[in-house]
């Protein structure tokens, strides 16, 4: 657990009161001191038949990083679909396998956890609460809720381990969360910023990241307020059409509102009601986001509603100008090109 860990525990203490029989253990009062963080645990484990686990955990603050195994460095080159891994002993590329969790079918679980401040991967999570119950191969988390980056998150999820590969389903409600620090930690991306409102109803078969990317199903509704999109400058492009798509220093599009709804099938999210508003333009559009390819393909129609004077323009009024744009390519290197054809010009 600690190989290469930047912040291992310097001090660990434990005190507890136990009572038990050959098939049952009661944890009546466990105090775990990790550096200066106290974790309290109570509950019981019954092994008379199948494992029956009932636990309650509470802490004022808890750093999770020292609990997490450190990733091993690998010199093997990634493959196109991301499924393959290289065995260190033989050097042979092998296929990553879905974990088989069917051994959990007979388990019964009841877990309650509450932590006032939870720290993980640079994220500061407040008022963390969750309840997990499971039996007959179905485990439900109802709910998981916490505060993060100025907002709140509430999730209800289930995991069916009776099938192989395991099947999962979740619905998430996010309100008022500052998106940028979350993307930087979870996706190592600074492509998008803003205050997030999100509702999802998603499901998939399989737990490997690639299985999820290729098999994700469901719906999502997204709204971002007072945000910024990295990679292109829509207002600047409308001011100077010859600059659209040219390689320049990092470009941004600021907006007051961005919203859209998505239908997801096999990791492909289709969106027909994209809307973006800024003080300078209004934008509508539609397109697809491909999780398997980590790319997007959008056709949008920004329409100027204000003057660009002060933004580098010398024309006092370009209000009403609409220039259809094609935004496409991998997330890490999006391309933007004017899409001026007879069909696009004649669209209302």
Coordinates of C-alpha atoms in Angstrom, one line a residue:
X1 CA 0.0 0.0 0.0
X2 CA 2.8 2.4 0.8
X3 CA 5.3 1.8 -2.0
X4 CA 5.9 5.3 -3.4
X5 CA 3.2 6.9 -1.2
X6 CA 4.0 10.6 -0.8
X7 CA 2.1 10.8 2.5
X8 CA 2.2 7.5 4.5
X9 CA 1.0 7.4 8.1
X10 CA 3.6 8.2 10.6
X11 CA 1.6 6.9 13.5
X12 CA -1.1 4.2 13.8
X13 CA -2.9 3.3 17.1
X14 CA -5.8 1.0 17.6
X15 CA -8.0 0.2 20.6
X16 CA -11.1 -1.9 20.6
X17 CA -13.5 -4.1 22.6
X18 CA -14.4 -7.5 21.0
X19 CA -16.8 -10.2 21.9
X20 CA -17.4 -13.4 19.9
X21 CA -18.0 -17.0 19.2
X22 CA -16.4 -19.3 16.6
X23 CA -19.0 -17.9 14.1
X24 CA -19.7 -14.4 15.2
X25 CA -17.6 -11.3 16.2
X26 CA -19.0 -8.2 17.7
X27 CA -16.9 -5.0 17.5
X28 CA -18.4 -2.9 20.3
X29 CA -16.0 0.0 20.3
X30 CA -13.1 0.4 18.0
X31 CA -11.0 3.6 17.9
X32 CA -8.4 3.8 15.1
X33 CA -5.9 6.6 15.3
X34 CA -4.2 7.4 12.0
X35 CA -1.7 10.2 12.6
X36 CA -4.1 12.7 14.3
X37 CA -7.4 11.4 12.7
X38 CA -9.7 9.2 14.7
X39 CA -12.0 6.7 13.0
X40 CA -14.7 5.0 15.1
X41 CA -16.1 1.6 14.1
X42 CA -18.8 -0.7 15.6
X43 CA -20.8 -3.6 14.3
X44 CA -20.7 -7.3 13.9
X45 CA -19.6 -10.1 11.6
X46 CA -21.7 -13.3 11.5
X47 CA -20.2 -16.3 9.7
X48 CA -22.7 -19.0 10.8
X49 CA -23.9 -19.4 7.2
X50 CA -22.9 -16.9 4.6
X51 CA -21.1 -13.7 5.7
X52 CA -23.4 -11.2 7.3
X53 CA -21.6 -7.9 7.9
X54 CA -23.1 -4.9 9.7
X55 CA -20.8 -2.0 10.3
X56 CA -21.1 1.7 11.3
X57 CA -18.1 4.0 10.7
X58 CA -17.7 7.7 11.7
X59 CA -14.9 10.2 11.6
X60 CA -14.5 14.0 11.8
X61 CA -11.8 14.0 9.1
X62 CA -10.2 11.3 7.1
X63 CA -7.5 11.3 4.4
X64 CA -8.1 8.4 1.9
X65 CA -4.8 8.6 -0.1
X66 CA -2.8 6.6 2.3
X67 CA -5.4 3.8 2.1
X68 CA -5.1 3.6 -1.7
X69 CA -2.6 1.3 -3.5
X70 CA -0.1 3.1 -5.5
X71 CA -0.1 2.6 -9.3
X72 CA 2.8 0.6 -10.6
X73 CA 4.8 2.2 -13.4
X74 CA 4.7 0.3 -16.7
X75 CA 6.9 0.6 -19.7
X76 CA 4.5 -1.1 -22.0
X77 CA 2.9 0.9 -24.7
X78 CA -0.9 1.5 -24.6
X79 CA -3.0 -0.2 -27.2
X80 CA -5.8 1.4 -29.2
X81 CA -8.7 0.1 -27.3
X82 CA -7.2 0.2 -23.9
X83 CA -8.2 -3.3 -22.9
X84 CA -4.7 -4.9 -23.0
X85 CA -2.1 -5.0 -20.2
X86 CA 1.4 -6.3 -20.2
X87 CA 2.5 -9.0 -17.7
X88 CA 5.6 -8.0 -15.8
X89 CA 6.9 -11.6 -15.6
X90 CA 6.5 -12.7 -19.2
X91 CA 6.2 -9.4 -21.1
X92 CA 3.2 -10.9 -22.9
X93 CA 0.2 -8.7 -23.6
X94 CA -2.9 -10.1 -22.0
X95 CA -6.5 -9.1 -22.0
X96 CA -7.9 -7.3 -19.0
X97 CA -10.7 -9.4 -17.4
X98 CA -13.8 -8.3 -15.7
X99 CA -13.8 -9.1 -12.0
X100 CA -16.0 -12.0 -11.1
X101 CA -18.0 -10.9 -8.0
X102 CA -20.5 -13.8 -8.0
X103 CA -19.0 -15.1 -4.8
X104 CA -20.8 -12.2 -3.1
X105 CA -24.2 -13.5 -4.0
X106 CA -24.8 -15.1 -0.6
X107 CA -23.4 -12.2 1.4
X108 CA -25.5 -9.8 3.5
X109 CA -24.2 -6.4 4.1
X110 CA -25.4 -3.3 6.0
X111 CA -23.0 -0.4 6.1
X112 CA -23.4 3.2 7.4
X113 CA -20.6 5.7 7.0
X114 CA -20.4 9.4 7.9
X115 CA -17.3 11.6 7.7
X116 CA -17.4 15.4 8.3
X117 CA -14.4 16.0 6.0
X118 CA -13.0 13.5 3.6
X119 CA -9.8 14.2 1.6
X120 CA -8.9 12.2 -1.6
X121 CA -6.7 13.0 -4.6
X122 CA -6.7 16.7 -3.8
X123 CA -10.5 16.9 -3.3
X124 CA -12.0 18.2 -0.1
X125 CA -15.4 16.5 0.4
X126 CA -17.7 17.7 3.2
X127 CA -20.5 16.1 5.2
X128 CA -20.0 12.7 3.5
X129 CA -22.9 10.3 4.2
X130 CA -23.8 6.9 2.7
X131 CA -25.9 3.8 3.5
X132 CA -25.2 0.5 1.7
X133 CA -27.4 -2.6 2.0
X134 CA -27.0 -5.8 0.1
X135 CA -28.3 -9.4 -0.1
X136 CA -29.1 -12.1 -2.7
X137 CA -26.5 -10.6 -5.1
X138 CA -28.0 -7.0 -5.2
X139 CA -26.2 -4.2 -3.3
X140 CA -27.8 -0.8 -3.1
X141 CA -26.3 2.5 -2.1
X142 CA -29.2 4.8 -1.1
X143 CA -28.2 7.4 -0.7
X144 CA -24.6 8.7 -1.1
X145 CA -24.4 12.4 -0.5
X146 CA -21.7 15.0 0.2
X147 CA -20.6 18.5 -0.5
X148 CA -17.9 19.2 -3.0
X149 CA -16.3 22.3 -4.7
X150 CA -19.0 24.7 -3.5
X151 CA -22.0 22.4 -4.3
X152 CA -23.7 19.2 -3.4
X153 CA -23.9 15.7 -4.8
X154 CA -26.5 13.0 -4.2
X155 CA -26.4 9.6 -5.8
X156 CA -28.5 6.4 -5.7
X157 CA -26.8 3.3 -7.1
X158 CA -27.1 -0.4 -7.3
X159 CA -24.7 -3.3 -8.2
X160 CA -25.9 -6.7 -9.3
X161 CA -23.2 -9.2 -8.7
X162 CA -25.4 -12.2 -9.4
X163 CA -24.6 -11.8 -13.1
X164 CA -21.3 -11.9 -14.8
X165 CA -20.0 -9.4 -15.7
X166 CA -21.6 -7.4 -12.8
X167 CA -24.3 -4.9 -13.8
X168 CA -24.7 -1.4 -12.3
X169 CA -27.2 1.4 -12.4
X170 CA -27.0 4.9 -10.9
X171 CA -28.8 8.3 -10.8
X172 CA -26.9 11.4 -9.7
X173 CA -28.0 14.9 -8.9
X174 CA -25.3 17.5 -8.8
X175 CA -26.0 21.1 -7.9
X176 CA -23.7 24.1 -7.7
X177 CA -20.4 22.3 -8.1
X178 CA -17.4 24.1 -9.5
X179 CA -16.5 21.8 -12.4
X180 CA -12.8 22.7 -13.2
X181 CA -11.1 21.2 -10.1
X182 CA -13.1 18.0 -10.5
X183 CA -12.1 17.6 -14.1
X184 CA -8.5 18.3 -13.3
X185 CA -8.4 15.5 -10.6
X186 CA -10.6 12.9 -12.3
X187 CA -9.8 13.4 -15.9
X188 CA -6.6 15.5 -15.9
X189 CA -8.5 17.9 -18.1
X190 CA -9.0 21.7 -18.0
X191 CA -11.2 21.8 -21.1
X192 CA -14.4 23.0 -19.3
X193 CA -15.2 25.2 -16.3
X194 CA -18.3 26.6 -14.7
X195 CA -20.9 26.0 -12.0
X196 CA -22.4 22.6 -12.7
X197 CA -26.0 21.3 -12.5
X198 CA -26.3 17.7 -13.6
X199 CA -28.9 14.9 -13.5
X200 CA -28.1 11.4 -14.8
X201 CA -29.8 8.0 -15.1
X202 CA -27.2 5.6 -16.4
X203 CA -26.4 1.9 -16.4
X204 CA -23.9 -0.5 -17.9
X205 CA -22.6 -4.0 -17.7
X206 CA -19.0 -4.4 -16.5
X207 CA -16.8 -2.5 -14.1
X208 CA -13.6 -2.0 -16.2
X209 CA -13.3 1.6 -17.5
X210 CA -13.2 0.4 -21.1
X211 CA -16.4 -1.7 -20.5
X212 CA -18.2 1.4 -19.2
X213 CA -17.0 3.6 -22.0
X214 CA -18.2 1.2 -24.7
X215 CA -21.4 0.0 -22.9
X216 CA -22.8 3.1 -21.1
X217 CA -26.6 3.6 -21.6
X218 CA -29.0 6.1 -20.3
X219 CA -29.8 9.8 -20.2
X220 CA -28.3 13.0 -18.8
X221 CA -29.2 16.7 -18.5
X222 CA -26.4 19.2 -18.1
X223 CA -26.3 22.9 -17.3
X224 CA -23.2 25.1 -16.7
X225 CA -23.3 28.7 -15.5
X226 CA -20.6 31.4 -15.8
X227 CA -18.2 29.1 -17.5
X228 CA -15.4 28.8 -20.0
X229 CA -14.6 26.3 -22.7
X230 CA -10.9 25.8 -23.7
X231 CA -9.8 25.2 -27.3
X232 CA -11.5 27.8 -29.4
X233 CA -12.8 31.4 -29.3
X234 CA -16.3 31.6 -30.9
X235 CA -16.7 35.4 -30.5
X236 CA -13.2 36.0 -31.9
X237 CA -13.9 33.7 -34.8
X238 CA -17.1 35.6 -35.7
X239 CA -15.1 38.8 -35.7
X240 CA -12.5 37.4 -38.0
X241 CA -13.6 34.4 -40.0
X242 CA -10.2 33.8 -41.5
X243 CA -8.8 33.0 -38.0
X244 CA -11.2 30.1 -37.3
X245 CA -9.3 26.8 -37.1
X246 CA -5.9 28.4 -37.3
X247 CA -3.3 27.3 -34.7
X248 CA -2.8 30.0 -32.1
X249 CA -2.1 30.4 -28.5
X250 CA -4.6 28.8 -26.1
X251 CA -8.1 30.1 -26.9
X252 CA -11.2 30.3 -24.7
X253 CA -14.9 30.8 -25.1
X254 CA -16.6 32.4 -22.1
X255 CA -20.3 31.9 -21.6
X256 CA -23.0 32.8 -19.1
X257 CA -25.0 29.6 -19.7
X258 CA -24.4 26.2 -21.4
X259 CA -27.1 23.5 -21.4
X260 CA -28.2 20.3 -23.1
X261 CA -29.7 16.9 -22.7
X262 CA -28.2 13.6 -23.8
X263 CA -29.3 10.1 -24.8
X264 CA -26.5 7.6 -24.3
X265 CA -26.2 4.3 -26.2
X266 CA -23.1 2.1 -26.1
X267 CA -21.0 5.1 -24.9
X268 CA -22.2 7.4 -27.7
X269 CA -24.0 10.5 -26.2
X270 CA -26.3 12.2 -28.7
X271 CA -27.5 15.8 -28.1
X272 CA -30.0 17.7 -30.2
X273 CA -30.7 20.8 -28.0
X274 CA -27.3 22.4 -27.2
X275 CA -27.7 26.0 -26.2
X276 CA -25.0 28.5 -25.1
X277 CA -25.5 32.2 -24.2
X278 CA -22.9 34.9 -23.7
X279 CA -23.1 38.7 -23.7
X280 CA -21.9 38.6 -27.3
X281 CA -23.7 35.7 -29.0
X282 CA -26.3 32.9 -28.7
X283 CA -25.5 29.5 -29.9
X284 CA -27.6 26.4 -30.8
X285 CA -26.5 23.1 -32.1
X286 CA -26.5 19.3 -32.0
X287 CA -23.9 16.6 -32.1
X288 CA -22.4 13.5 -30.5
X289 CA -19.9 12.8 -27.8
X290 CA -18.1 9.5 -28.2
X291 CA -16.7 8.0 -25.0
X292 CA -15.0 5.0 -26.8
X293 CA -13.1 7.4 -29.1
X294 CA -12.9 10.2 -26.5
X295 CA -14.0 12.7 -29.2
X296 CA -16.9 14.9 -30.2
X297 CA -18.6 16.0 -33.5
X298 CA -20.8 19.0 -33.2
X299 CA -22.6 21.3 -35.7
X300 CA -23.4 24.7 -34.1
X301 CA -24.8 28.0 -35.1
X302 CA -23.6 31.0 -33.1
X303 CA -25.4 34.3 -33.7
X304 CA -24.0 37.6 -32.7
X305 CA -26.3 39.8 -30.6
X306 CA -23.9 42.5 -29.5
X307 CA -21.0 44.6 -30.6
X308 CA -17.4 43.2 -30.5
X309 CA -15.9 46.6 -30.2
X310 CA -13.5 46.4 -27.3
X311 CA -12.9 42.8 -28.2
X312 CA -10.4 43.7 -31.0
X313 CA -13.1 44.6 -33.6
X314 CA -13.4 48.0 -35.3
X315 CA -17.0 47.4 -36.7
X316 CA -19.5 48.9 -34.3
X317 CA -22.3 46.5 -35.0
X318 CA -22.2 43.0 -36.3
X319 CA -25.5 42.0 -34.6
X320 CA -27.4 39.3 -36.4
X321 CA -24.4 37.6 -38.1
X322 CA -24.7 33.8 -38.0
X323 CA -21.7 31.6 -39.0
X324 CA -22.3 27.8 -38.8
X325 CA -19.3 26.0 -37.3
X326 CA -18.2 22.4 -37.2
X327 CA -16.4 21.4 -33.9
X328 CA -14.9 18.0 -34.0
X329 CA -11.9 15.8 -33.0
X330 CA -10.4 14.3 -29.9
X331 CA -11.1 16.0 -26.6
X332 CA -7.4 17.0 -26.3
X333 CA -7.1 18.6 -29.8
X334 CA -10.5 19.9 -31.0
X335 CA -10.8 21.5 -34.4
X336 CA -13.2 24.3 -35.4
X337 CA -14.0 25.1 -39.0
X338 CA -16.7 27.4 -40.7
X339 CA -19.4 25.3 -42.3
X340 CA -20.8 27.7 -44.9
X341 CA -22.8 25.8 -47.4
X342 CA -26.2 26.4 -49.2
X343 CA -27.9 24.2 -46.6
X344 CA -26.4 25.9 -43.5
X345 CA -27.0 29.4 -44.8
X346 CA -30.7 28.7 -45.6
X347 CA -31.4 27.3 -42.1
X348 CA -33.5 29.5 -39.9

